[in-house]
Structures are given as structure tokens and as C-alpha cells.
GROMACS .gro file of C-alpha atoms in nm:
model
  271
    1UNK     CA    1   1.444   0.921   1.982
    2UNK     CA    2   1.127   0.677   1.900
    3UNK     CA    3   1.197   0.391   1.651
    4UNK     CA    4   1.096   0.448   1.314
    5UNK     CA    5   0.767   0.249   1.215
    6UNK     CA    6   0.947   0.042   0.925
    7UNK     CA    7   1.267  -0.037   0.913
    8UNK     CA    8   1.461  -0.231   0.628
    9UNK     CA    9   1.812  -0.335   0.738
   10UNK     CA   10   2.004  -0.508   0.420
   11UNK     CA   11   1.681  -0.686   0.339
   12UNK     CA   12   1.823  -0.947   0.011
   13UNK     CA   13   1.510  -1.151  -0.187
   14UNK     CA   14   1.651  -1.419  -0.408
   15UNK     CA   15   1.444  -1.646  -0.585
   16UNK     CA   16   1.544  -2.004  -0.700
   17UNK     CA   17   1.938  -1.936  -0.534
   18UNK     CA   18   2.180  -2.126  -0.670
   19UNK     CA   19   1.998  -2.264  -0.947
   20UNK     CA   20   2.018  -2.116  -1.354
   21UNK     CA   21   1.695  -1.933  -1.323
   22UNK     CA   22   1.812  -1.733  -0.997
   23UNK     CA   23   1.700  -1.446  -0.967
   24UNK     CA   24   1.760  -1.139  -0.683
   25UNK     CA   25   1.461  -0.939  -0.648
   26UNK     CA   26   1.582  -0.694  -0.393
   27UNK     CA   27   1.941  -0.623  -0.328
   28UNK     CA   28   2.044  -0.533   0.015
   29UNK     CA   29   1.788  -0.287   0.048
   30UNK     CA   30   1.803  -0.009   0.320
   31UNK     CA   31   1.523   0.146   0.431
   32UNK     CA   32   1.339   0.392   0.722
   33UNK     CA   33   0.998   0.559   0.739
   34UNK     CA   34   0.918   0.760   0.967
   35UNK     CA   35   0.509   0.732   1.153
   36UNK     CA   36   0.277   0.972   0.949
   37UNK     CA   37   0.545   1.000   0.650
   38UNK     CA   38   0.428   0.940   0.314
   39UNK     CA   39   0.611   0.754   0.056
   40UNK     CA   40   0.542   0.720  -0.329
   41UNK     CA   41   0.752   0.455  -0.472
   42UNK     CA   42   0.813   0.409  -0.887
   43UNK     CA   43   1.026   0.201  -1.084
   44UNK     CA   44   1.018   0.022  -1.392
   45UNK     CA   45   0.858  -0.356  -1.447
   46UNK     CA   46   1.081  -0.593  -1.212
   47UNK     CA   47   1.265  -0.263  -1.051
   48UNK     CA   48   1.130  -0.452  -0.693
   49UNK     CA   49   0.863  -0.273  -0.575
   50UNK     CA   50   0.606  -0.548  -0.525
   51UNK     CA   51   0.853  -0.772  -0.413
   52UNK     CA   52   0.974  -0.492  -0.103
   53UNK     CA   53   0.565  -0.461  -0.041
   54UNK     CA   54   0.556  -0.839   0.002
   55UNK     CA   55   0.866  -0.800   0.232
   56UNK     CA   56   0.741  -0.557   0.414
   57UNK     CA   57   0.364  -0.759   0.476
   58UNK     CA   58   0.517  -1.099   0.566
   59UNK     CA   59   0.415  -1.245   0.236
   60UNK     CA   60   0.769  -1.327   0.148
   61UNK     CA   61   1.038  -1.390   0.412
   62UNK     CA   62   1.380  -1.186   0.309
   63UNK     CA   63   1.660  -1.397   0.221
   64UNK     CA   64   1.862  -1.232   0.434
   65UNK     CA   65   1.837  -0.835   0.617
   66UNK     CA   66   1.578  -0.781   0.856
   67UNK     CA   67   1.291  -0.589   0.880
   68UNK     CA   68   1.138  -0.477   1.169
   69UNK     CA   69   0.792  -0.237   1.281
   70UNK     CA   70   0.823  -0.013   1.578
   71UNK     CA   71   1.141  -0.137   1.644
   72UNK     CA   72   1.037  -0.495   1.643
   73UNK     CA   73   1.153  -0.749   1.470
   74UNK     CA   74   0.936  -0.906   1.265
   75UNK     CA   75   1.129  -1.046   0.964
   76UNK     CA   76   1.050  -1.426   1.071
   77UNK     CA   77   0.667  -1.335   1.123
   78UNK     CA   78   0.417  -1.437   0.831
   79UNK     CA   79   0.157  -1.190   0.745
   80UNK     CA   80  -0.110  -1.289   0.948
   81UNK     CA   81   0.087  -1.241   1.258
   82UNK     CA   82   0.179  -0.869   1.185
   83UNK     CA   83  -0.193  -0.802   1.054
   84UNK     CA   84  -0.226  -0.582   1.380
   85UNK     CA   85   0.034  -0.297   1.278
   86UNK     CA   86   0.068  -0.370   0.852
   87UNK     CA   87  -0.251  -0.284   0.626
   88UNK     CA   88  -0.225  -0.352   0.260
   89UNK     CA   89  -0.456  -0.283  -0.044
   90UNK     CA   90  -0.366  -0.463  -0.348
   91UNK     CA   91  -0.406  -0.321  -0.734
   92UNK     CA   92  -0.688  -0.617  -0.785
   93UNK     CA   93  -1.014  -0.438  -0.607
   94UNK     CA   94  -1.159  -0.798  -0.550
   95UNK     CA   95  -0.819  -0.897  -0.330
   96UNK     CA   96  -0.868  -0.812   0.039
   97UNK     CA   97  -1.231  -0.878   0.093
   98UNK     CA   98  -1.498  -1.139   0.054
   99UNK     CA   99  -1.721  -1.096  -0.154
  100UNK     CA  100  -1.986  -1.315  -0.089
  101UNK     CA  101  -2.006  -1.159   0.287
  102UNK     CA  102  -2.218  -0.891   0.349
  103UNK     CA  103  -2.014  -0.518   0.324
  104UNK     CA  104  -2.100  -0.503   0.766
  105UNK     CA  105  -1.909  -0.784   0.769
  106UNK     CA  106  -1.618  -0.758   0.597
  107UNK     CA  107  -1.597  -0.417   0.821
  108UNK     CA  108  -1.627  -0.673   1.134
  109UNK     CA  109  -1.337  -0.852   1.045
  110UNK     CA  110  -1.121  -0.542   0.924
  111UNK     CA  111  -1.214  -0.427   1.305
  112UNK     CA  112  -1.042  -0.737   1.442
  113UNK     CA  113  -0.716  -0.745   1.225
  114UNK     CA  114  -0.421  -0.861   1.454
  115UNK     CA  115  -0.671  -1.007   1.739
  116UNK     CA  116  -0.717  -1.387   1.781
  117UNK     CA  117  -1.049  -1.520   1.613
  118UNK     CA  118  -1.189  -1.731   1.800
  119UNK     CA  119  -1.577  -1.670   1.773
  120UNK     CA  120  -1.731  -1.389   1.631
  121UNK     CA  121  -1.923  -1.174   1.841
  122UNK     CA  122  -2.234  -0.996   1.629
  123UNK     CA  123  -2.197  -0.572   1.517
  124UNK     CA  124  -2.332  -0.371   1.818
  125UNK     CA  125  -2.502  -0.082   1.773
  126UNK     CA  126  -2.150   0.209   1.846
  127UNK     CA  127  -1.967  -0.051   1.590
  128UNK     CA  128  -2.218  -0.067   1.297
  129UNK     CA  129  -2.281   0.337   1.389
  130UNK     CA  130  -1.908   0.370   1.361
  131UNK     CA  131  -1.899   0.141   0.994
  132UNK     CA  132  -2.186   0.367   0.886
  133UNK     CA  133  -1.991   0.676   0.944
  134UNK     CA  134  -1.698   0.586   0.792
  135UNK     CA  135  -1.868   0.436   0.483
  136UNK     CA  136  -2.063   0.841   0.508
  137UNK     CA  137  -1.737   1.009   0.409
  138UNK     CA  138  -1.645   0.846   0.075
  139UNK     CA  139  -1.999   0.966  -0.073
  140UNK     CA  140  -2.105   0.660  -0.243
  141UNK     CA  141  -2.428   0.578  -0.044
  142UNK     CA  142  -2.261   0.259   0.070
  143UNK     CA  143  -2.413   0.355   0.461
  144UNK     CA  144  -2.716   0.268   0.378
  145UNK     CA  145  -2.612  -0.043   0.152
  146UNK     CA  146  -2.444  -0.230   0.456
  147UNK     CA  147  -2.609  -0.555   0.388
  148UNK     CA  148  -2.545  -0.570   0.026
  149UNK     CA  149  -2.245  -0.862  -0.047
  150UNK     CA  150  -1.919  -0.659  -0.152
  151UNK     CA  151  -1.906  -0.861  -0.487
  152UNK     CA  152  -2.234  -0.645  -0.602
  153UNK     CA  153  -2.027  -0.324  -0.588
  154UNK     CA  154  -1.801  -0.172  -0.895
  155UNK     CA  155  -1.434  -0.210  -0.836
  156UNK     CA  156  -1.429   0.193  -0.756
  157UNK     CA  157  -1.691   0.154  -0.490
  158UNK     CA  158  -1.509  -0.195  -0.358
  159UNK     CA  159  -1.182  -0.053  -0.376
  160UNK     CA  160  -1.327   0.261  -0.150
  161UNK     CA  161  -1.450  -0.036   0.095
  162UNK     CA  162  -1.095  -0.175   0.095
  163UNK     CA  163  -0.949   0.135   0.227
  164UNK     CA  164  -1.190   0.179   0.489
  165UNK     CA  165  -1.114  -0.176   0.620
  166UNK     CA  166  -0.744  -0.056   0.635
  167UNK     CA  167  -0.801   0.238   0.890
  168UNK     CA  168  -1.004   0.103   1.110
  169UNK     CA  169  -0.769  -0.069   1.297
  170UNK     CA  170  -0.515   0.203   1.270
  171UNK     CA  171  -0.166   0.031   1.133
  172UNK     CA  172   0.152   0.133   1.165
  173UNK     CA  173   0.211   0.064   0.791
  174UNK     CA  174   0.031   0.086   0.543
  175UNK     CA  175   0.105  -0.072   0.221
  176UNK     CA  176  -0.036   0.026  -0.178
  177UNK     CA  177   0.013  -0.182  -0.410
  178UNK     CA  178  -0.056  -0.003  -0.741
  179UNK     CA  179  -0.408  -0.006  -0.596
  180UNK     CA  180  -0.529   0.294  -0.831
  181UNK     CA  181  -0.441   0.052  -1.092
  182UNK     CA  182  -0.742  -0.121  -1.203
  183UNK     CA  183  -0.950   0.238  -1.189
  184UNK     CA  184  -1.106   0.458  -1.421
  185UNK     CA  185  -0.948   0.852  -1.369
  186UNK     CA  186  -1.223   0.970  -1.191
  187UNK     CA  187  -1.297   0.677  -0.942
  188UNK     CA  188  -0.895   0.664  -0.896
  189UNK     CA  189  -0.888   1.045  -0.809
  190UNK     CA  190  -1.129   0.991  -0.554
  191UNK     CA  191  -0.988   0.692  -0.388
  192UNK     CA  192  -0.615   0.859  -0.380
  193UNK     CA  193  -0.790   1.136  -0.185
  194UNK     CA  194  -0.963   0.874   0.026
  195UNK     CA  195  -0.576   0.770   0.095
  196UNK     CA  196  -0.465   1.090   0.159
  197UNK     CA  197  -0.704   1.123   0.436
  198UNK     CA  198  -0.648   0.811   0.552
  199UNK     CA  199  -0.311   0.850   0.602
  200UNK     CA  200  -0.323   1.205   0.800
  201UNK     CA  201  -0.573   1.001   1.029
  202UNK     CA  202  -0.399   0.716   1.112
  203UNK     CA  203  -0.071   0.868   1.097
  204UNK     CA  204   0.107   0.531   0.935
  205UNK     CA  205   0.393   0.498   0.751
  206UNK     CA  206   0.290   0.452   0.379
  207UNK     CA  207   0.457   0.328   0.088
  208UNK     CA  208   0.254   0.394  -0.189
  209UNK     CA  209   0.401   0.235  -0.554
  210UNK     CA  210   0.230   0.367  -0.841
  211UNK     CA  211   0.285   0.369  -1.226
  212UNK     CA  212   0.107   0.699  -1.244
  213UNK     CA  213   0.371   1.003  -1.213
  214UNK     CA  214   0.193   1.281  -1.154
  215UNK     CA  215   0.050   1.096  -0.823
  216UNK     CA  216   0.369   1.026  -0.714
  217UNK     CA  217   0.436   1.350  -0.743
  218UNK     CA  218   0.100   1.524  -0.619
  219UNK     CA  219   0.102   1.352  -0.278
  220UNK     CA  220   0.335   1.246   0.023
  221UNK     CA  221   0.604   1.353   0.128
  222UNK     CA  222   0.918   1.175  -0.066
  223UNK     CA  223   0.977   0.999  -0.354
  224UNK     CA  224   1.165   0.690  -0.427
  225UNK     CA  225   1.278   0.529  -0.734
  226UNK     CA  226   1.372   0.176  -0.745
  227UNK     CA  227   1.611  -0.041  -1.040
  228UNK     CA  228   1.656  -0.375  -1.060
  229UNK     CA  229   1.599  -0.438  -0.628
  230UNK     CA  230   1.796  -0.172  -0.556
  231UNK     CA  231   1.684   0.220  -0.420
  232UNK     CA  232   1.841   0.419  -0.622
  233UNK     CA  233   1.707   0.770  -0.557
  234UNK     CA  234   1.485   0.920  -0.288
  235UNK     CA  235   1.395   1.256  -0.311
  236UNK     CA  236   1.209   1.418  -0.053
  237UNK     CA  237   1.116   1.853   0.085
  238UNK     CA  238   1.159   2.122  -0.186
  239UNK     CA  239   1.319   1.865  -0.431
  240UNK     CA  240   0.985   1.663  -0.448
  241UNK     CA  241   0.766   1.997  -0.485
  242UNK     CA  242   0.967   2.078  -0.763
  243UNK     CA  243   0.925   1.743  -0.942
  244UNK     CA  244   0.797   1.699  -1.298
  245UNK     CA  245   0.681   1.383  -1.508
  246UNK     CA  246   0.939   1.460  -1.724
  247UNK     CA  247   1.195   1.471  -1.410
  248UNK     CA  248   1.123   1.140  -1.300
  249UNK     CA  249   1.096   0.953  -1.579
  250UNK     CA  250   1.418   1.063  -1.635
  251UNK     CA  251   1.531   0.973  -1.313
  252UNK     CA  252   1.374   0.618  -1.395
  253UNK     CA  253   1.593   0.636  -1.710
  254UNK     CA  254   1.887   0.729  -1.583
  255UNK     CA  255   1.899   0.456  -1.348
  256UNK     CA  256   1.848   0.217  -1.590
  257UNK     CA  257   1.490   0.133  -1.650
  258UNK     CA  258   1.304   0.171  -1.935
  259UNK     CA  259   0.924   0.379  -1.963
  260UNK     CA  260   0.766   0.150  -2.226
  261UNK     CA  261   0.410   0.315  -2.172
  262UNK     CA  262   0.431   0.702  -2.326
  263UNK     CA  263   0.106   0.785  -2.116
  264UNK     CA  264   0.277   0.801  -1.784
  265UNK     CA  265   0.364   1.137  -1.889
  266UNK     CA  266   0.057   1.261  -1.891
  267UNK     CA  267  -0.034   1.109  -1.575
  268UNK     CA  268  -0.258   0.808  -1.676
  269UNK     CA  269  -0.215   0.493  -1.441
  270UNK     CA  270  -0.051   0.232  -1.686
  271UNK     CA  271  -0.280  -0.089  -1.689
   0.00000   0.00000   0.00000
């Protein structure tokens, strides 16, 4: 039996130990996800899910645990050195790419994720054929904009930009970091089905946190509430098709958090 792609093994974040202000962001947190399974992952304000994202990408080194990708471990690696197999999208549409470069090439160095730099060669004519049919399928006209700098573009249309980067070097996770957040209903319908597509393609393991219920609840294929660092339900098959708002709000309740924003349950992304 293969590894799973991520694995969490007692993974512990503490910040400022032993001092007054200590806080433990994730408590001994146990994880698996399996390649091409879909996780949605809610929680209330400080439940942990950022801080198990930044785990998970190298940004922040456990306290203690281990996590590991493929069956590697990779909990002493910092995130540029597991940029080959981990993509992440943030919830701020100008995090992840440069703005002042041209939209070709922040697509050339999303095509070299995980490689050494060294010098950059120029976009051939298969690679920038390739960029333009990937930028085809979110139908923004961004094909035949591929010289335009990314910072001239809306957040919907940079955000769509972002998620192209992560595919094209197929990860083995892929991490999203409330990054509907930031858009307008429409735009953010469009780039979760941009996700959803992207994540039958590349067949990564995804963890997915979201304030919006009814997206947790519309796509992938379990569901995992988080409290104060810990995991405290995970609901996954005929369970998760029968979810409703109501149903996991109350499961956020139960557990202990608290839904301050009353639009959750009618599916709006809090801001």
C-alpha cells in the first residue's frame, strides 16, 4: 500500500513556549490525505487552520510531530525546498506572484517550482503554446494578454492566474488558504470551479479552508472541523452529501467555537 501524499504525525505549534504570552496553535495534530482526495477544512478564528497550512508548506517548522509528503520526511525542510511537491494560493490575490513581471513570466517561474534557478532560459514556442492554453480555459481573454504585468489584472482575474501557476507543475499538495476570500460571488464561483478542475487534473491532495459553508460542503470529498489546534470532526462519504449550513455550524458550535458572522449561513465568504 502507497504512502499517503500528506501525512501529519503529532504535529504540536507553540508560539512564544514557556513565556506568559504562550500560545499552542496546533495540538498534536493527526493527519492523512490520500493523492486526488479533497479536503475542505472550517473552524472558527484561531481554531488552527492557517497555522496547519503553514505547517504543511514549510512556512513554520512544527514544534514537535512530523510531517512528511509521499512518505518523506520533510518536517525540517523550509518551503522553498518542498516547492516541487506543495502548491499554495493564499486569500490575498496579490500574494504568490509578481506583479510587476509580465503574466508569461510569472507562468515561467510557476513551470520551474522545485528546480534549481540558476539562469533563466527564455519561453519556447510548446511552453508559451502550453501557458496560452491553459490561460484559454478560465475564459478571461488572459491568452492573448500574456505580456500584460499581473498587477494590471482585477484580483478575480489574478487570483485565476494564481491557480494556473499551481498546476503546472503538478504538486502533490495543494494548499488554499481562504483564497475565495477576497472575491466577489461570482468571480469566487468561478475560481472554486477552476479548483475543482484543477484538482481532478493533478490528482493532489488538497486542503481547502474556507469560511464559506456551503463550499465546504458543495465540493471534495470530506470535511474537517478544527477548535482551538485540535481536529475535532471529519466527516467524509454519505455523511458529507448529507451536510447542511446549519449542520456544520453546529458542528463548529458544538466543539466550541463561536460563528460571529450570521452570513455564513447563507453561504457568503466572510471577509
Amino acid at each position: 500500500m502507497s504512502a499517503p501524499a500528506l501525512a501529519l504525525s503529532g504535529v504540536r505549534l507553540v508560539h512564544n513556549p514557556g513565556r506568559s504570552d504562550e500560545v499552542v496553535a496546533l495540538h498534536g495534530l493527526d493527519l492523512e490525505v490520500a493523492r486526488g482526495e479533497f479536503v475542505t477544512v472550517v473552524g472558527s478564528n484561531g481554531a488552527g487552520k492557517s497555522s496547519m497550512v503553514s505547517v504543511v508548506s514549510g512556512a513554520t517548522r512544527p514544534t514537535t510531530g512530523r510531517v512528511r509528503i509521499d512518505g518523506r520526511d520533510v518536517t525540517r525542510l523550509p518551503a522553498h525546498r518542498r516547492a516541487g511537491s506543495v502548491a499554495r494560493v493564499f486569500d490575498d490575490p496579490r500574494t504568490g506572484t509578481a506583479p510587476e513581471l509580465s503574466i508569461e513570466d510569472n507562468l515561467a517561474l510557476a513551470a520551474r517550482r522545485g528546480r534549481r534557478r540558476g539562469l533563466r532560459r527564455a519561453v519556447g514556442p510548446k511552453q508559451r503554446a502550453e501557458f496560452r492554453e491553459r490561460l484559454a480555459e478560465l475564459g478571461l481573454g488572459l491568452e492573448d494578454r500574456m505580456q500584460d504585468p499581473v498587477g494590471l489584472l482585477s484580483a478575480g482575474q489574478r487570483q485565476s492566474v494564481t491557480m494556473v501557476m499551481a498546476g503546472l507543475v503538478a504538486p502533490s499538495v495543494l494548499l488554499l488558504d481562504e483564497h475565495l476570500a477576497a472575491l466577489d460571488p461570482a468571480t469566487a464561483a468561478r475560481v472554486l470551479r477552476l479548483t475543482c478542475a484543477l484538482a481532478e487534473r493533478t490528482e493532489a491532495a488538497v486542503l481547502m479552508v474556507t469560511h464559506n459553508m456551503q463550499h465546504a460542503i458543495d465540493v471534495g470529498d470530506r470535511l474537517m472541523v478544527m477548535d482551538r489546534g485540535r481536529l475535532v470532526a471529519d466527516v467524509r462519504g454519505p455523511r458529507k452529501e448529507q451536510l447542511t449550513v446549519d449542520a456544520v455550524v453546529d458542528l463548529i458550535t458544538t466543539a466550541g467555537g463561536v460563528v460571529a458572522d450570521r452570513s455564513l449561513l447563507a453561504g457568503t465568504e466572510e471577509r
